[in-house]
Coordinates of C-alpha atoms and ligand atoms in Angstrom, one line a residue:
M1 CA -15.4 40.5 -18.1
P2 CA -12.2 39.6 -15.5
P3 CA -9.4 38.7 -17.9
L4 CA -8.9 34.5 -18.8
P5 CA -6.0 33.5 -16.8
A6 CA -3.0 32.4 -18.8
R7 CA -2.5 29.5 -20.6
R8 CA 0.7 28.1 -19.3
R9 CA 3.0 26.0 -22.2
V10 CA 3.1 22.5 -21.0
A11 CA 5.6 19.7 -22.0
V12 CA 5.2 16.1 -21.4
V13 CA 8.8 13.8 -21.1
G14 CA 8.1 10.0 -21.2
T15 CA 4.7 9.5 -23.4
G16 CA 3.8 5.7 -22.0
A17 CA 0.7 4.2 -20.0
I18 CA 0.6 6.4 -17.5
V19 CA 1.0 10.0 -19.1
S20 CA -1.2 8.2 -22.1
G21 CA -3.9 7.6 -19.8
S22 CA -3.7 10.2 -16.9
H23 CA -2.3 13.5 -17.9
L24 CA -3.2 13.9 -21.1
P25 CA -6.7 13.1 -19.8
A26 CA -6.0 16.3 -16.9
L27 CA -4.8 18.4 -19.9
R28 CA -7.5 18.1 -21.1
A29 CA -10.0 19.3 -18.9
H30 CA -7.8 22.1 -17.9
S31 CA -7.7 23.2 -21.6
D32 CA -8.3 26.6 -20.8
R33 CA -5.4 26.8 -18.6
T34 CA -2.7 25.0 -20.2
E35 CA -1.3 24.5 -24.3
L36 CA 0.9 20.7 -24.6
V37 CA 3.3 21.9 -26.8
A38 CA 6.2 19.7 -26.6
A39 CA 6.2 15.2 -26.1
V40 CA 9.2 13.7 -25.3
D41 CA 10.6 10.2 -25.3
V42 CA 13.3 7.8 -26.1
D43 CA 11.7 5.0 -27.8
Q44 CA 10.1 6.7 -31.5
D45 CA 7.1 4.4 -31.8
R46 CA 5.3 5.7 -28.6
L47 CA 6.5 9.0 -29.0
D48 CA 4.5 8.5 -32.7
R49 CA 1.5 7.0 -31.4
F50 CA 1.5 9.8 -28.2
R51 CA 1.3 12.8 -30.6
E52 CA -1.2 11.1 -32.6
L53 CA -3.5 10.8 -29.3
A54 CA -2.9 14.0 -28.3
G55 CA -3.6 15.6 -31.7
G56 CA -2.9 19.1 -32.6
E57 CA 0.7 20.8 -32.9
V58 CA 2.9 18.6 -30.2
A59 CA 6.4 18.7 -31.1
G60 CA 8.4 15.9 -31.0
Y61 CA 11.6 15.5 -29.3
R62 CA 14.2 12.5 -28.9
A63 CA 15.9 14.0 -25.9
M64 CA 14.9 16.5 -23.1
D65 CA 17.5 18.6 -23.2
A66 CA 17.3 19.6 -26.8
M67 CA 12.4 20.2 -26.1
L68 CA 13.8 22.5 -22.7
D69 CA 16.5 24.9 -24.9
A70 CA 13.7 25.1 -28.1
V71 CA 10.5 25.2 -26.2
R72 CA 11.5 26.6 -22.7
P73 CA 7.9 25.5 -21.0
D74 CA 6.8 26.8 -18.5
L75 CA 5.4 23.8 -16.7
V76 CA 6.9 20.3 -17.0
L77 CA 4.5 17.0 -16.9
I78 CA 7.2 13.8 -15.8
G79 CA 6.3 9.7 -16.8
T80 CA 9.3 8.7 -17.4
P81 CA 10.2 5.3 -15.3
P82 CA 12.0 6.5 -11.7
S83 CA 15.2 6.4 -11.7
L84 CA 15.2 9.0 -14.5
H85 CA 12.8 11.2 -12.0
R86 CA 15.4 13.1 -10.2
E87 CA 18.1 13.9 -13.2
Q88 CA 14.6 14.8 -15.5
T89 CA 13.0 17.0 -12.7
V90 CA 16.5 18.7 -11.8
A91 CA 16.9 19.8 -15.4
A92 CA 13.8 20.8 -15.7
L93 CA 13.8 23.3 -12.9
E94 CA 17.5 24.6 -13.4
A95 CA 15.4 25.7 -17.3
G96 CA 13.0 27.9 -15.0
A97 CA 10.1 25.3 -15.4
W98 CA 8.2 23.7 -12.8
V99 CA 8.0 20.0 -12.6
L100 CA 4.9 17.5 -12.1
C101 CA 6.8 14.0 -12.0
E102 CA 5.3 10.8 -11.1
K103 CA 5.9 9.1 -7.8
P104 CA 8.3 8.8 -6.9
L105 CA 9.9 11.7 -7.0
S106 CA 13.1 10.2 -6.5
L107 CA 14.9 6.9 -5.7
S108 CA 16.1 8.1 -2.3
L109 CA 15.7 10.8 0.6
A110 CA 20.2 11.9 -0.8
E111 CA 18.1 12.4 -4.4
Y112 CA 15.4 14.0 -2.9
D113 CA 17.6 16.7 -0.8
E114 CA 19.4 17.2 -4.5
I115 CA 15.8 18.2 -6.8
A116 CA 15.1 20.2 -3.3
A117 CA 18.8 22.1 -4.4
A118 CA 17.4 22.8 -7.5
E119 CA 14.2 24.5 -6.4
E120 CA 16.0 26.6 -4.0
A121 CA 18.3 27.2 -7.3
S122 CA 15.3 27.3 -10.0
G123 CA 13.0 29.3 -8.0
A124 CA 10.8 27.2 -9.6
Y125 CA 9.1 24.2 -8.3
A126 CA 8.7 20.6 -8.2
S127 CA 5.6 18.4 -7.1
V128 CA 4.8 14.7 -6.9
V129 CA 2.0 13.0 -8.0
F130 CA -0.3 12.1 -5.1
Q131 CA -3.8 12.6 -6.7
H132 CA -5.6 10.4 -4.1
R133 CA -5.1 13.6 -1.6
Y134 CA -6.9 15.5 -4.7
G135 CA -10.5 13.6 -4.5
S136 CA -13.0 15.6 -2.5
G137 CA -14.1 12.9 -0.2
A138 CA -9.9 13.4 1.4
V139 CA -10.1 17.5 1.1
H140 CA -13.4 16.7 3.7
A141 CA -11.8 14.1 6.0
R142 CA -8.7 15.8 6.2
E143 CA -10.5 19.3 7.3
L144 CA -12.8 17.1 10.1
I145 CA -10.0 15.9 11.0
A146 CA -7.4 18.4 11.4
S147 CA -11.0 20.8 13.2
G148 CA -11.4 17.9 16.1
E149 CA -14.6 17.6 14.3
L150 CA -14.3 14.0 14.8
G151 CA -12.6 13.5 18.4
A152 CA -8.2 12.4 18.7
P153 CA -7.4 9.6 16.6
R154 CA -6.8 6.7 18.0
V155 CA -6.2 3.7 16.1
A156 CA -5.6 3.2 12.5
H157 CA -5.2 0.7 9.7
C158 CA -3.7 1.3 5.9
Q159 CA -4.2 -1.3 3.4
T160 CA -2.9 -1.5 0.0
T161 CA -3.1 -5.1 -0.9
W162 CA -2.9 -5.5 -5.5
H163 CA -1.8 -8.8 -7.3
R164 CA 0.8 -8.3 -9.7
D165 CA 1.8 -11.3 -11.8
A166 CA 5.7 -12.2 -13.0
A167 CA 4.4 -10.7 -16.4
Y168 CA 4.1 -7.3 -14.8
Y169 CA 7.5 -8.1 -13.3
A170 CA 9.5 -8.7 -16.3
V171 CA 9.4 -4.7 -18.0
P172 CA 13.1 -4.2 -17.3
W173 CA 13.3 -1.4 -14.8
R174 CA 10.2 -3.1 -12.2
G175 CA 11.8 -4.9 -9.0
K176 CA 15.1 -3.9 -9.1
W177 CA 16.2 -1.5 -6.5
A178 CA 18.5 1.2 -8.9
T179 CA 15.8 1.4 -11.3
E180 CA 12.3 1.0 -9.1
G181 CA 13.5 2.2 -5.8
G182 CA 12.0 -0.7 -4.0
G183 CA 8.7 -3.1 -4.1
P184 CA 5.8 -2.6 -3.6
T185 CA 6.2 0.0 -0.6
M186 CA 7.7 2.2 -3.1
G187 CA 5.8 1.3 -6.3
H188 CA 2.2 0.9 -4.5
G189 CA 1.5 1.6 -1.1
I190 CA 3.2 4.8 -1.3
H191 CA -0.2 6.7 -2.5
Q192 CA -2.1 5.1 0.6
F193 CA 0.8 6.1 3.3
D194 CA 0.7 9.2 1.7
L195 CA -3.1 9.3 2.0
L196 CA -2.2 8.5 5.8
L197 CA 0.7 10.8 6.8
H198 CA -1.6 13.6 4.7
L199 CA -4.9 12.9 7.3
L200 CA -2.6 12.0 10.1
G201 CA -0.1 14.1 10.2
P202 CA 3.7 13.7 11.7
W203 CA 4.5 10.1 12.6
V204 CA 7.8 8.8 15.6
E205 CA 9.0 5.4 15.5
I206 CA 7.6 2.8 12.7
R207 CA 8.4 -1.1 13.2
A208 CA 8.8 -3.3 9.8
M209 CA 9.3 -6.4 8.5
A210 CA 9.1 -7.5 4.3
A211 CA 10.2 -10.1 2.9
R212 CA 10.3 -11.1 -1.0
L213 CA 7.8 -14.7 -1.3
V214 CA 7.1 -14.7 -5.0
H215 CA 8.5 -12.6 -7.2
D216 CA 11.5 -13.1 -9.1
T217 CA 12.8 -9.8 -8.0
E218 CA 15.9 -7.7 -6.4
S219 CA 13.1 -5.7 -4.0
E220 CA 10.3 -7.2 -1.5
D221 CA 7.1 -7.6 -2.8
V222 CA 5.1 -7.0 0.8
S223 CA 6.0 -5.4 3.0
T224 CA 4.3 -4.2 6.9
A225 CA 4.3 -1.5 9.1
L226 CA 3.7 -0.8 13.3
V227 CA 3.6 3.0 13.4
R228 CA 3.6 5.6 15.8
F229 CA 2.0 9.5 15.1
E230 CA 3.1 12.2 16.5
N231 CA -0.9 12.7 17.8
G232 CA -0.6 9.1 19.7
A233 CA -2.3 7.3 17.1
L234 CA -1.2 3.5 16.3
A235 CA -1.5 2.6 12.5
T236 CA -0.7 -0.5 10.8
V237 CA 0.6 0.2 7.0
V238 CA 0.6 -3.3 4.8
N239 CA 1.6 -3.2 1.3
S240 CA 1.3 -6.0 -0.9
V241 CA 1.4 -7.2 -4.7
L242 CA 0.4 -11.3 -3.2
S243 CA -3.2 -10.5 -2.7
P244 CA -5.4 -11.3 -5.2
D245 CA -8.6 -10.2 -3.6
E246 CA -7.6 -6.4 -3.8
V247 CA -8.7 -3.7 -2.3
S248 CA -6.6 0.1 -1.3
R249 CA -7.9 0.7 2.5
I250 CA -8.0 3.2 5.3
R251 CA -9.6 3.8 8.4
I252 CA -9.3 5.8 11.0
D253 CA -11.0 5.1 14.6
C254 CA -11.1 8.4 16.0
A255 CA -13.1 9.2 19.7
D256 CA -15.8 10.1 18.3
A257 CA -16.3 8.6 14.8
T258 CA -14.4 5.9 12.5
V259 CA -13.9 7.3 9.0
E260 CA -13.4 4.4 6.6
L261 CA -12.2 4.5 2.4
T262 CA -12.3 1.9 0.8
H263 CA -11.4 1.9 -3.4
L264 CA -8.7 -0.1 -5.8
Y265 CA -7.1 2.9 -7.6
G266 CA -9.4 5.9 -7.5
H267 CA -11.7 7.1 -4.8
R268 CA -14.8 8.8 -5.3
N269 CA -17.0 10.7 -2.5
E270 CA -19.0 7.4 -2.0
D271 CA -16.0 5.7 -1.1
W272 CA -15.6 7.0 2.5
V273 CA -17.6 5.9 5.2
Y274 CA -18.7 8.0 8.5
T275 CA -19.4 6.4 11.8
P276 CA -20.6 7.3 15.0
A277 CA -19.4 6.5 18.2
R278 CA -22.9 5.4 20.0
H279 CA -22.3 8.8 22.6
V280 CA -22.8 11.2 19.0
A281 CA -25.6 12.6 18.3
A282 CA -27.3 12.0 14.8
E283 CA -27.5 15.7 14.0
R284 CA -24.0 16.0 14.2
A285 CA -22.8 12.9 12.3
K286 CA -25.5 13.7 8.9
A287 CA -23.0 16.9 9.1
W288 CA -20.1 15.3 8.1
R289 CA -21.2 13.6 4.9
T290 CA -19.0 14.6 2.1
P291 CA -19.6 17.2 0.1
A292 CA -22.1 17.5 -2.5
A293 CA -19.6 18.2 -4.9
D294 CA -18.1 14.9 -6.0
V295 CA -14.3 15.1 -7.4
P296 CA -13.1 11.8 -7.8
S297 CA -8.8 11.6 -7.0
S298 CA -7.3 11.8 -9.9
H299 CA -4.5 13.5 -12.1
T300 CA -7.0 16.1 -13.4
A301 CA -7.5 17.1 -9.7
Q302 CA -4.2 17.3 -8.6
L303 CA -3.3 19.4 -12.0
G304 CA -5.9 21.7 -11.3
A305 CA -4.2 23.0 -7.4
L306 CA -0.9 22.7 -9.2
L307 CA -1.8 25.4 -11.9
D308 CA -3.3 27.2 -9.2
A309 CA -0.4 27.5 -7.1
Y310 CA 1.6 29.2 -10.5
D311 CA -1.1 31.2 -11.3
N312 CA -0.6 32.7 -7.3
G313 CA 3.1 32.3 -7.5
V314 CA 2.7 29.9 -4.4
R315 CA 4.9 26.6 -3.7
P316 CA 2.0 24.0 -5.2
P317 CA 1.1 21.4 -2.7
T318 CA 2.4 17.8 -2.4
S319 CA 5.9 19.7 -3.0
G320 CA 8.9 20.5 -0.6
P321 CA 8.4 19.3 3.2
E322 CA 5.4 17.3 2.6
A323 CA 6.3 15.1 -0.5
R324 CA 9.8 14.5 1.5
A325 CA 8.0 13.3 4.2
T326 CA 6.4 10.6 2.3
L327 CA 9.9 9.5 1.0
E328 CA 11.4 9.6 4.5
F329 CA 9.0 7.6 5.5
A330 CA 9.6 4.9 2.9
A331 CA 13.0 4.9 4.1
A332 CA 12.1 4.7 7.3
L333 CA 10.2 1.7 6.4
Y334 CA 12.9 -0.1 4.6
K335 CA 15.9 0.6 7.1
A336 CA 13.1 -0.9 10.5
A337 CA 12.7 -4.2 8.0
F338 CA 16.2 -4.5 7.2
T339 CA 17.6 -3.6 10.9
G340 CA 14.8 -5.3 12.7
S341 CA 15.4 -2.2 14.6
P342 CA 12.7 0.5 15.5
V343 CA 12.9 4.0 13.1
H344 CA 12.9 7.4 14.5
A345 CA 11.3 10.0 12.5
G346 CA 14.8 12.0 11.2
E347 CA 16.9 9.2 12.2
V348 CA 17.3 8.6 8.3
G349 CA 19.7 11.3 7.0
P350 CA 23.1 12.0 5.5
G351 CA 25.4 9.6 7.2
D352 CA 22.9 7.1 7.6
P353 CA 23.0 3.9 5.0
F354 CA 19.4 4.9 4.0
Y355 CA 20.2 8.0 2.8
P356 CA 21.5 7.6 -1.0
A357 CA 19.5 4.5 -0.6
M358 CA 16.2 2.3 0.3
H359 CA 17.7 -0.9 0.2
G360 CA 21.1 1.5 2.5
D361 CA 24.1 -1.3 1.9
H362 CA 22.0 -4.4 1.7
P363 CA 22.1 -5.6 -1.7
H364 CA 18.2 -7.6 -1.9
W365 CA 16.8 -9.8 0.8
A366 CA 18.9 -12.5 2.3
P367 CA 17.7 -15.6 1.2
K368 CA 16.7 -16.6 5.3
E369 CA 13.9 -13.7 4.5
R370 CA 12.5 -16.0 2.1
A371 CA 11.9 -19.1 3.9
Ligands
LIG1 N1 0.5 8.1 -10.1 C1 0.1 6.6 -10.3 O1 -1.7 6.2 -10.0 C2 1.0 6.0 -11.1 C3 0.3 4.6 -11.9 C4 0.8 4.1 -13.0 C5 2.4 4.4 -12.7 N2 3.1 5.6 -12.7 C6 4.4 6.0 -12.5 O2 5.0 6.4 -13.6 C7 5.6 6.1 -14.3 C8 5.6 5.8 -15.5 O3 5.2 4.4 -15.6 P1 4.4 3.8 -16.9 O4 3.4 2.7 -16.5 O5 3.7 5.1 -17.4 O6 5.7 3.1 -17.5 P2 6.0 3.2 -19.7 O7 6.7 2.6 -19.4 O8 4.3 2.6 -19.5 O9 6.1 4.5 -19.4 C9 7.4 5.3 -19.9 C10 7.6 6.1 -21.1 O10 8.6 6.7 -20.9 C11 9.8 6.3 -22.2 N3 11.2 6.8 -21.6 C12 12.2 5.5 -20.8 N4 13.7 6.6 -21.3 C13 12.9 8.0 -21.3 C14 13.9 9.1 -21.2 N5 15.0 9.2 -20.5 N6 13.5 9.9 -21.7 C15 12.4 10.0 -22.4 N7 11.3 9.5 -22.5 C16 11.5 8.0 -21.5 C17 9.5 4.9 -22.0 O11 10.2 5.0 -23.7 C18 8.0 4.6 -21.8 O12 7.6 5.9 -23.2 C19 6.6 5.5 -12.8 O13 7.6 6.3 -12.3 C20 5.4 5.2 -12.8 O14 5.1 4.6 -10.9 C21 2.3 6.2 -11.6

């Protein structure tokens, strides 16, 4: 019998909604490969509740540095507010641990490049949670598009039309550039346009508008963009928290088929629909159906992919240049919206005002943009 794979010693940092609701179930699903050994939260009540929920021997810490020194985990899962991600990811890497950090991995491209430098120095890797890449429907669609089976991609829609109320924005870190990094572009739509980029590949040019129409926030509550991809396809991207009928959707019209994903916070195979072009034979289109095994998009699926990479000692998916590309897209969208000019791939880098901060040197949306 082959030896059982080693169990990785895991610590979680931040024990709020996403860690309790999604990371903990993912760890349980992979309990043959992981052992939750420690949890960190500055809030003692939350920490106590989480340790009770997790059960077993989970050591509790109020400070991450103390946990890293004492526990030396193999893997750190980070689910704190976004302004802490860079600092905590770098600290974990410096302690030799791999990291799976919640989105957004950092507040700016400049912060991202500090994480990349820490990866380089430590030899460990930091991956960002974009769980929608990992459902079997997404894996299958990507393979079909990349292989050319659906023909050349031509037109795409990427829609995150969600609804968030004033109570949601009463949480102090939300809606502020310094603590959330932006509005629905960075906080909500980032999942969908990450998947769009994963399916369509590199973009070359973006034009955008954004506005703060309703909420008492610094950042936008809606943004829209037009994007040209390297393969020639044109796309629209909408990121909103003002939409009563909530939906997450990606639709890509290729030469031989339209592929459409409709869901809200997670997808299964049945959420992917393939419509063949008139000239496509029925037999060929039948083969496009999503595979028999249905892996929902989830933290569980992404953690499994990361553990595979750990076992093989290779860079995990959704890290490095791939993770940077999604953050660069967000930075370019904001730059295009603030300046009113098209932005090209590679343009936002050191020296550009949108490199150290998603809002560049603008304090907030100008009042005229609220009209
Ligand atoms: N992938 C997804 O679908 C998804 C969904 C929701 C939220 N998120 C992301 O998860 C992150 C957390 O969101 P949430 O809704 O769970 O927030 P939350 O407020 O429920 O949890 C954050 C926790 O971090 C703790 N914390 C704050 N400062 C800390 C510190 N210095 N050290 C340790 N712990 C600290 C807080 O006390 C709190 O318990 C955000 O980045 C958010 O964007 C991702």
